[in-house]
Amino acid sequence: MNKDDIKITEMTEHLQPETLALHTGIHRSQFNEHSEAMFLTSSFVFDNAAQAAARFSGNEPGNIYSRFTNPTVTAFEERLAILEGAELGVATASGMSAILACIMGLLAAGDHVVASRSLFGATVNLFNNILKKFAIDTTFVSATDVASWEAAIQPNTKLFFLETPSNPLTEISDIAALAEIARKYGIWLAVDNCFCTPILQKPLELGADIVIHSATKYLDGQGRVLGGAVLGKRDLLMDGGIYGFLRTAGPTMSAFNAWVILKGLETLKIRMQNHAANALQLAQWLESQPNVARVYYPGLPSHPQYALARIQQNSGGGIVTFEVRGGKDAAWRVIDSTRLISITANLGDAKSTLTHPATTTHARISQEARDAAGISDGLLRIAVGLEAVQDIQADLARGL
Ligand SMILES: *Cc1c(COP(=O)(O)O)cnc(C)c1O
């Protein structure tokens, strides 16, 4: 441990997130570099045979091989864990491998999951098509109806899994209420905190056991690399087998990606504040547009869970979803009239991105299921970027 870490350990409780994001996870090399070094190496050299044996047996701490640990990856894990208020974090190659590691570590064949119906598409496929083959069954329930979660519990239920706000309709799940039910039945609660990041929402403080991230989104913040993380109590990650799964099966984060996202965390707070300020202003403007039938944004009083969002989140976040009058043709016209906003499915980028969920991210779901979920043909999702909000407005106004 070097001087910076000692100083920080003593001060951590008193420091604000933007400060922590700049001054934690720092382990300087012999060159005393100011910006964090990137350790692009597959393995680490031992002084002698005895040290190699001691490292492998776990009697001596230290790096062995970058599938197990890597100093740049460790720096990212420490910084994110401190921001989430977690004892430990483990980084993964993508958000999906974070979810997979959580399931493979904690669950076994014959276990049951209760999950929100409003999850990221690939997460639904993982539960429905892949985990089912290994005899892990999932019951999907409403993101917002707390009673339906308790009603879906079976004797073999081990995990509650949710994402809030949801994609694309920004439904808010009550983390504290679901954590209380989970605790009563001895079930773990995992929350995908991708949309809010620890700057806007801290699920562990609200009673969740596990936080999942797709670091690909806001943590990187500039759409450069894929990454993910699982965070929670040390015992759950280590004895629960999550780290063991990663180390053995190998979907760990590369040092390069860890370095990019580590530096991304340094600006996370100012970015999230700006994404959210732009999103709120854009949502208010969209609500006043005659060709917009409905706006879904947790920072608007018209949002059905506005009161809960105000308690659970620091702001409405950066994602605004809205329904234009005139169905698919009208929605596509808005997309095709843009000159600035990127037509791409990613989110959390500094550049604004726009998608038509019914024909892209949710196209593989049947029309009936889409109707039931409220994903109409006129729906558009914008991940509001860091451009001047009047420029984003003007770009949308052209097609509205
Ligand atoms: C993108 C995303 C994921 C998957 O993350 P990848 O990094 O693309 O694997 C999981 N959950 C949510 C909410 C996402 O937006």
Coordinates of C-alpha atoms and ligand atoms in Angstrom, one line a residue:
M1 CA 0.0 0.0 0.0
N2 CA 1.4 3.4 -0.9
K3 CA 1.0 6.8 0.6
D4 CA -2.1 7.7 -1.5
D5 CA -3.9 4.6 -0.4
I6 CA -3.2 5.1 3.2
K7 CA -4.4 8.7 3.0
I8 CA -7.5 7.7 1.1
T9 CA -8.4 4.7 3.5
E10 CA -8.5 7.1 6.4
M11 CA -10.6 9.7 4.5
T12 CA -12.9 7.5 2.4
E13 CA -16.0 8.0 4.6
H14 CA -15.8 11.8 4.4
L15 CA -15.1 12.1 0.7
Q16 CA -17.7 12.8 -2.0
P17 CA -18.1 10.5 -5.0
E18 CA -16.4 12.8 -7.5
T19 CA -13.4 12.9 -5.2
L20 CA -13.3 9.2 -4.7
A21 CA -13.6 8.6 -8.4
L22 CA -10.3 10.5 -8.8
H23 CA -8.3 9.4 -5.8
T24 CA -9.0 5.7 -5.2
G25 CA -7.6 2.5 -6.8
I26 CA -4.2 4.1 -7.1
H27 CA -1.2 1.8 -6.9
R28 CA 1.8 3.6 -8.3
S29 CA 4.7 1.7 -9.9
Q30 CA 8.4 2.4 -9.2
F31 CA 8.1 5.3 -11.7
N32 CA 5.6 7.2 -9.6
E33 CA 3.4 8.0 -12.6
H34 CA 0.5 10.4 -11.9
S35 CA -2.0 9.0 -14.4
E36 CA -2.7 5.3 -13.7
A37 CA -0.5 2.9 -15.5
M38 CA -1.8 0.2 -17.9
F39 CA -0.4 -3.3 -17.3
L40 CA -0.6 -5.1 -20.6
T41 CA 0.8 -8.4 -19.5
S42 CA -0.6 -12.0 -19.5
S43 CA 1.5 -13.2 -16.6
F44 CA 3.7 -12.0 -13.7
V45 CA 7.3 -13.1 -13.0
F46 CA 8.2 -14.7 -9.6
D47 CA 11.6 -14.2 -7.9
N48 CA 12.1 -17.9 -7.4
A49 CA 10.4 -21.3 -7.3
A50 CA 9.4 -20.9 -3.7
Q51 CA 7.6 -17.6 -4.4
A52 CA 5.7 -19.2 -7.4
A53 CA 4.5 -21.9 -5.1
A54 CA 3.5 -19.4 -2.4
R55 CA 1.5 -17.4 -4.8
F56 CA -0.2 -20.4 -6.3
S57 CA -1.1 -21.8 -2.8
G58 CA -2.5 -18.4 -1.8
N59 CA 0.0 -18.0 1.1
E60 CA 1.5 -15.0 -0.5
P61 CA -0.7 -12.3 -2.1
G62 CA 0.2 -11.0 -5.5
N63 CA -0.5 -11.4 -9.2
I64 CA 0.0 -14.6 -11.1
Y65 CA -1.9 -14.5 -14.4
S66 CA -4.2 -11.9 -15.8
R67 CA -7.2 -14.2 -15.9
F68 CA -6.9 -14.3 -12.1
T69 CA -5.9 -10.7 -11.3
N70 CA -4.2 -7.8 -13.1
P71 CA -3.2 -4.5 -11.4
T72 CA -5.1 -2.3 -13.8
V73 CA -8.3 -4.4 -13.5
T74 CA -7.9 -4.4 -9.7
A75 CA -7.6 -0.6 -9.8
F76 CA -10.9 -0.4 -11.7
E77 CA -12.6 -2.9 -9.3
E78 CA -11.5 -1.0 -6.2
R79 CA -12.6 2.4 -7.5
L80 CA -16.1 1.1 -8.6
A81 CA -16.6 -0.8 -5.4
I82 CA -15.9 2.3 -3.3
L83 CA -18.4 4.3 -5.4
E84 CA -21.1 1.6 -5.0
G85 CA -20.4 1.2 -1.3
A86 CA -19.5 -2.5 -1.9
E87 CA -16.9 -4.5 0.0
L88 CA -15.6 -6.0 -3.3
G89 CA -16.1 -5.8 -7.0
V90 CA -15.0 -8.2 -9.8
A91 CA -14.7 -6.9 -13.3
T92 CA -16.0 -8.9 -16.3
A93 CA -15.6 -8.8 -20.1
S94 CA -19.1 -7.3 -20.7
G95 CA -22.3 -6.6 -18.8
M96 CA -23.7 -10.0 -20.0
S97 CA -20.8 -11.9 -18.6
A98 CA -21.3 -10.1 -15.2
I99 CA -24.9 -11.4 -15.2
L100 CA -23.7 -14.9 -16.2
A101 CA -21.0 -14.9 -13.5
C102 CA -23.5 -13.9 -10.9
I103 CA -25.9 -16.8 -11.9
M104 CA -23.2 -19.4 -12.4
G105 CA -21.6 -18.5 -9.0
L106 CA -24.7 -18.4 -6.9
L107 CA -27.1 -20.8 -8.5
A108 CA -27.2 -24.5 -9.4
A109 CA -29.5 -26.8 -11.4
G110 CA -32.9 -27.0 -9.8
D111 CA -32.8 -23.4 -8.5
H112 CA -35.5 -20.8 -9.4
V113 CA -35.2 -17.1 -10.2
V114 CA -37.9 -14.4 -10.0
A115 CA -37.0 -11.7 -12.5
S116 CA -38.5 -8.4 -13.7
R117 CA -40.4 -8.7 -17.0
S118 CA -38.7 -5.4 -18.1
L119 CA -35.1 -6.6 -18.5
F120 CA -32.5 -5.9 -21.2
G121 CA -33.2 -8.3 -24.2
A122 CA -30.1 -10.4 -23.9
T123 CA -30.8 -10.9 -20.2
V124 CA -34.2 -12.2 -21.0
N125 CA -32.6 -14.6 -23.6
L126 CA -30.0 -15.7 -21.0
F127 CA -32.7 -16.7 -18.5
N128 CA -35.2 -18.1 -21.0
N129 CA -33.0 -19.9 -23.5
I130 CA -29.7 -20.7 -22.0
L131 CA -30.1 -21.1 -18.2
K132 CA -33.3 -23.2 -18.8
K133 CA -31.1 -25.8 -20.5
F134 CA -29.2 -26.1 -17.2
A135 CA -32.4 -26.5 -15.2
I136 CA -32.5 -23.0 -13.8
D137 CA -36.1 -21.7 -14.2
T138 CA -37.2 -18.1 -14.2
T139 CA -40.6 -16.6 -13.5
F140 CA -41.0 -13.1 -14.9
V141 CA -43.2 -10.6 -13.0
S142 CA -44.1 -7.0 -13.2
A143 CA -41.2 -4.6 -12.5
T144 CA -43.5 -2.3 -10.4
D145 CA -45.9 -4.7 -8.7
V146 CA -44.1 -5.7 -5.5
A147 CA -46.8 -8.2 -4.4
S148 CA -46.3 -10.2 -7.6
W149 CA -42.7 -10.9 -6.6
E150 CA -43.7 -12.4 -3.3
A151 CA -46.5 -14.4 -5.0
A152 CA -44.0 -15.9 -7.5
I153 CA -41.6 -17.3 -4.8
Q154 CA -41.2 -21.1 -4.7
P155 CA -39.3 -23.3 -2.2
N156 CA -36.4 -23.4 -4.6
T157 CA -36.3 -19.6 -5.3
K158 CA -32.7 -18.3 -4.7
L159 CA -32.6 -15.0 -6.6
F160 CA -34.6 -11.9 -7.4
F161 CA -33.2 -10.1 -10.5
L162 CA -34.2 -6.6 -11.7
E163 CA -33.1 -3.5 -13.6
T164 CA -34.3 -0.1 -12.7
P165 CA -35.2 2.2 -14.4
S166 CA -36.2 -0.3 -17.1
N167 CA -35.5 -0.2 -20.8
P168 CA -37.2 1.3 -22.7
L169 CA -40.2 2.4 -20.6
T170 CA -38.2 3.7 -17.5
E171 CA -40.4 1.7 -15.0
I172 CA -39.0 2.0 -11.5
S173 CA -38.8 -1.0 -9.2
D174 CA -38.9 -0.4 -5.5
I175 CA -35.5 -1.8 -4.4
A176 CA -36.0 -1.3 -0.7
A177 CA -39.4 -3.1 -0.7
L178 CA -38.1 -6.0 -2.8
A179 CA -35.0 -6.3 -0.6
E180 CA -37.2 -6.7 2.5
I181 CA -39.2 -9.5 0.9
A182 CA -36.0 -11.2 -0.4
R183 CA -34.5 -11.0 3.1
K184 CA -37.6 -12.5 4.7
Y185 CA -37.4 -15.6 2.4
G186 CA -33.5 -15.9 2.4
I187 CA -33.4 -14.9 -1.3
W188 CA -30.6 -12.8 -2.8
L189 CA -31.5 -9.6 -4.6
A190 CA -29.4 -8.6 -7.7
V191 CA -29.9 -5.1 -9.3
D192 CA -28.6 -4.2 -12.7
N193 CA -27.5 -0.5 -12.0
C194 CA -26.5 0.3 -15.6
F195 CA -29.0 3.1 -16.2
C196 CA -28.3 5.1 -13.0
T197 CA -24.7 4.3 -12.0
P198 CA -23.7 4.8 -8.3
I199 CA -23.8 8.5 -8.9
L200 CA -27.7 8.4 -9.1
Q201 CA -28.6 5.2 -7.2
K202 CA -26.9 2.9 -4.7
P203 CA -28.8 -0.4 -4.6
L204 CA -26.6 -1.9 -1.9
E205 CA -27.6 0.9 0.5
L206 CA -31.2 0.1 -0.2
G207 CA -30.7 -3.5 0.8
A208 CA -29.7 -5.3 -2.5
D209 CA -27.1 -8.1 -2.2
I210 CA -25.5 -7.7 -5.6
V211 CA -25.0 -4.9 -8.0
I212 CA -24.4 -5.7 -11.7
H213 CA -23.0 -3.3 -14.3
S214 CA -22.6 -3.1 -18.0
A215 CA -19.5 -0.8 -17.8
T216 CA -20.0 -0.5 -21.6
K217 CA -22.6 2.2 -21.0
Y218 CA -22.1 5.2 -18.7
L219 CA -19.1 4.0 -16.8
D220 CA -17.0 4.2 -20.0
G221 CA -19.2 7.0 -21.1
Q222 CA -17.7 7.4 -24.6
G223 CA -18.8 4.2 -26.3
R224 CA -15.3 2.8 -26.6
V225 CA -15.0 -0.6 -25.0
L226 CA -17.1 -3.4 -23.5
G227 CA -17.0 -4.2 -19.8
G228 CA -19.0 -5.3 -16.8
A229 CA -18.8 -5.8 -13.0
V230 CA -20.4 -7.7 -10.1
L231 CA -20.3 -6.0 -6.7
G232 CA -21.3 -6.9 -3.2
K233 CA -20.1 -8.4 0.0
R234 CA -16.7 -10.2 0.0
D235 CA -18.2 -13.5 1.2
L236 CA -20.9 -13.6 -1.5
L237 CA -18.4 -12.9 -4.3
M238 CA -15.6 -15.2 -3.0
D239 CA -17.4 -18.1 -1.2
G240 CA -20.5 -17.6 -3.4
G241 CA -18.3 -18.7 -6.3
I242 CA -18.7 -15.6 -8.5
Y243 CA -15.0 -14.8 -8.6
G244 CA -14.2 -18.5 -8.9
F245 CA -16.4 -18.8 -12.0
L246 CA -14.7 -15.9 -13.6
R247 CA -11.2 -17.0 -12.8
T248 CA -11.9 -20.6 -14.1
A249 CA -14.2 -19.9 -17.0
G250 CA -12.4 -16.8 -18.1
P251 CA -14.8 -13.9 -19.1
T252 CA -12.6 -11.5 -17.2
M253 CA -11.9 -7.9 -18.2
S254 CA -8.9 -7.0 -20.2
A255 CA -6.3 -4.6 -18.8
F256 CA -6.8 -2.2 -21.7
N257 CA -10.6 -2.1 -21.2
A258 CA -10.1 -1.7 -17.4
W259 CA -7.8 1.3 -18.0
V260 CA -10.3 3.0 -20.3
I261 CA -13.2 2.6 -17.9
L262 CA -11.1 3.5 -14.9
K263 CA -10.4 6.8 -16.5
G264 CA -14.1 7.0 -17.5
L265 CA -15.0 6.9 -13.8
E266 CA -13.1 10.1 -13.2
T267 CA -15.7 12.1 -15.0
L268 CA -18.7 10.0 -14.2
K269 CA -20.4 12.5 -11.8
I270 CA -20.2 15.5 -14.0
R271 CA -21.3 13.5 -17.0
M272 CA -24.3 12.0 -15.1
Q273 CA -25.3 15.4 -13.9
N274 CA -25.2 16.8 -17.4
H275 CA -26.9 13.8 -19.0
A276 CA -29.7 14.1 -16.5
A277 CA -30.0 17.9 -16.8
N278 CA -30.2 17.6 -20.6
A279 CA -32.7 14.7 -20.4
L280 CA -35.0 16.6 -18.0
Q281 CA -35.1 19.7 -20.2
L282 CA -35.6 17.5 -23.3
A283 CA -38.4 15.5 -21.6
Q284 CA -40.2 18.7 -20.6
W285 CA -39.9 20.1 -24.2
L286 CA -41.2 16.8 -25.7
E287 CA -44.2 16.8 -23.4
S288 CA -45.2 20.2 -25.0
Q289 CA -44.9 18.9 -28.6
P290 CA -48.3 18.3 -30.3
N291 CA -47.0 15.2 -32.2
V292 CA -45.8 13.5 -29.0
A293 CA -48.5 11.4 -27.4
R294 CA -46.6 10.5 -24.3
V295 CA -43.2 10.9 -22.6
Y296 CA -41.7 8.4 -20.2
Y297 CA -39.0 10.0 -17.9
P298 CA -38.7 9.3 -14.2
G299 CA -37.8 13.0 -13.5
L300 CA -41.2 14.2 -14.8
P301 CA -44.2 14.5 -12.4
S302 CA -46.3 12.7 -15.1
H303 CA -44.2 9.5 -14.6
P304 CA -46.3 6.9 -12.7
Q305 CA -43.4 6.3 -10.2
Y306 CA -42.2 9.8 -9.9
A307 CA -42.5 9.8 -6.1
L308 CA -40.5 6.5 -5.8
A309 CA -37.9 7.8 -8.2
R310 CA -37.4 10.9 -6.2
I311 CA -36.6 8.8 -3.1
Q312 CA -34.5 6.1 -4.8
Q313 CA -32.6 8.1 -7.4
N314 CA -30.7 11.4 -7.3
S315 CA -32.3 12.5 -10.6
G316 CA -34.3 11.1 -13.5
G317 CA -31.1 9.9 -15.4
G318 CA -30.2 10.2 -19.0
I319 CA -32.8 8.1 -20.9
V320 CA -36.0 9.6 -22.3
T321 CA -38.6 7.5 -24.1
F322 CA -41.5 9.0 -26.0
E323 CA -44.3 8.0 -28.2
V324 CA -45.0 9.9 -31.4
R325 CA -48.4 10.1 -33.0
G326 CA -48.6 8.1 -36.3
G327 CA -47.0 4.8 -35.4
K328 CA -44.0 3.4 -37.1
D329 CA -43.9 5.7 -40.1
A330 CA -43.9 8.8 -37.9
A331 CA -41.2 7.3 -35.5
W332 CA -39.0 6.4 -38.5
R333 CA -39.4 9.9 -39.9
V334 CA -38.1 11.4 -36.6
I335 CA -35.1 9.1 -36.8
D336 CA -34.4 9.7 -40.5
S337 CA -34.7 13.5 -40.1
T338 CA -31.9 13.7 -37.6
R339 CA -28.5 15.0 -38.7
L340 CA -26.7 15.1 -35.3
I341 CA -28.1 12.3 -33.2
S342 CA -26.6 8.9 -33.9
I343 CA -28.9 6.1 -35.0
T344 CA -27.4 3.3 -32.9
A345 CA -28.5 1.0 -30.1
N346 CA -25.8 1.8 -27.6
L347 CA -26.6 4.1 -24.6
G348 CA -24.6 6.0 -22.0
D349 CA -22.4 7.6 -24.7
A350 CA -21.4 11.3 -24.6
K351 CA -23.1 11.5 -28.1
S352 CA -26.9 11.2 -28.1
T353 CA -28.2 8.0 -29.5
L354 CA -31.7 7.2 -30.9
T355 CA -33.5 3.9 -31.4
H356 CA -36.9 2.5 -32.4
P357 CA -37.3 -0.3 -29.9
A358 CA -40.2 -2.1 -31.8
T359 CA -38.0 -2.8 -34.9
T360 CA -34.6 -3.1 -33.2
T361 CA -34.0 -4.1 -29.6
H362 CA -37.5 -5.6 -29.1
A363 CA -38.1 -6.8 -32.7
R364 CA -37.8 -10.5 -31.8
I365 CA -40.6 -10.3 -29.3
S366 CA -44.1 -11.0 -30.7
Q367 CA -46.4 -8.1 -31.5
E368 CA -48.8 -9.2 -28.7
A369 CA -46.0 -9.3 -26.2
R370 CA -44.8 -5.9 -27.3
D371 CA -48.4 -4.5 -26.9
A372 CA -48.7 -6.1 -23.5
A373 CA -45.3 -4.5 -22.5
G374 CA -46.4 -1.1 -23.8
I375 CA -43.8 -1.0 -26.5
S376 CA -45.8 0.6 -29.3
D377 CA -44.8 1.2 -32.9
G378 CA -44.5 4.9 -32.3
L379 CA -42.1 4.6 -29.4
L380 CA -38.6 6.1 -29.6
R381 CA -35.8 5.9 -27.0
I382 CA -33.2 8.6 -26.8
A383 CA -30.1 8.3 -24.6
V384 CA -29.5 12.0 -24.1
G385 CA -25.9 12.9 -24.7
L386 CA -23.7 15.9 -23.6
E387 CA -24.4 18.1 -26.6
A388 CA -26.2 21.5 -26.0
V389 CA -29.8 20.5 -25.3
Q390 CA -31.1 23.1 -27.8
D391 CA -29.1 21.4 -30.6
I392 CA -30.7 18.0 -29.6
Q393 CA -34.1 19.6 -29.6
A394 CA -33.6 21.1 -33.0
D395 CA -32.5 17.8 -34.4
L396 CA -35.7 16.0 -33.1
A397 CA -37.9 19.0 -34.0
R398 CA -37.1 18.5 -37.7
G399 CA -38.9 15.1 -37.8
L400 CA -41.7 16.0 -35.4
Ligands
LIG1 C1 -26.2 -3.1 -22.3 C2 -26.8 -3.7 -21.1 C3 -26.5 -4.9 -20.6 C4 -25.4 -5.8 -21.3 O1 -24.2 -5.2 -21.2 P1 -23.0 -5.6 -22.4 O2 -21.9 -4.8 -21.9 O3 -23.6 -5.1 -23.7 O4 -22.8 -7.0 -22.3 C5 -27.1 -5.4 -19.5 N1 -28.0 -4.6 -18.8 C6 -28.4 -3.4 -19.3 C7 -29.4 -2.7 -18.6 C8 -27.8 -2.9 -20.4 O5 -28.2 -1.7 -20.9

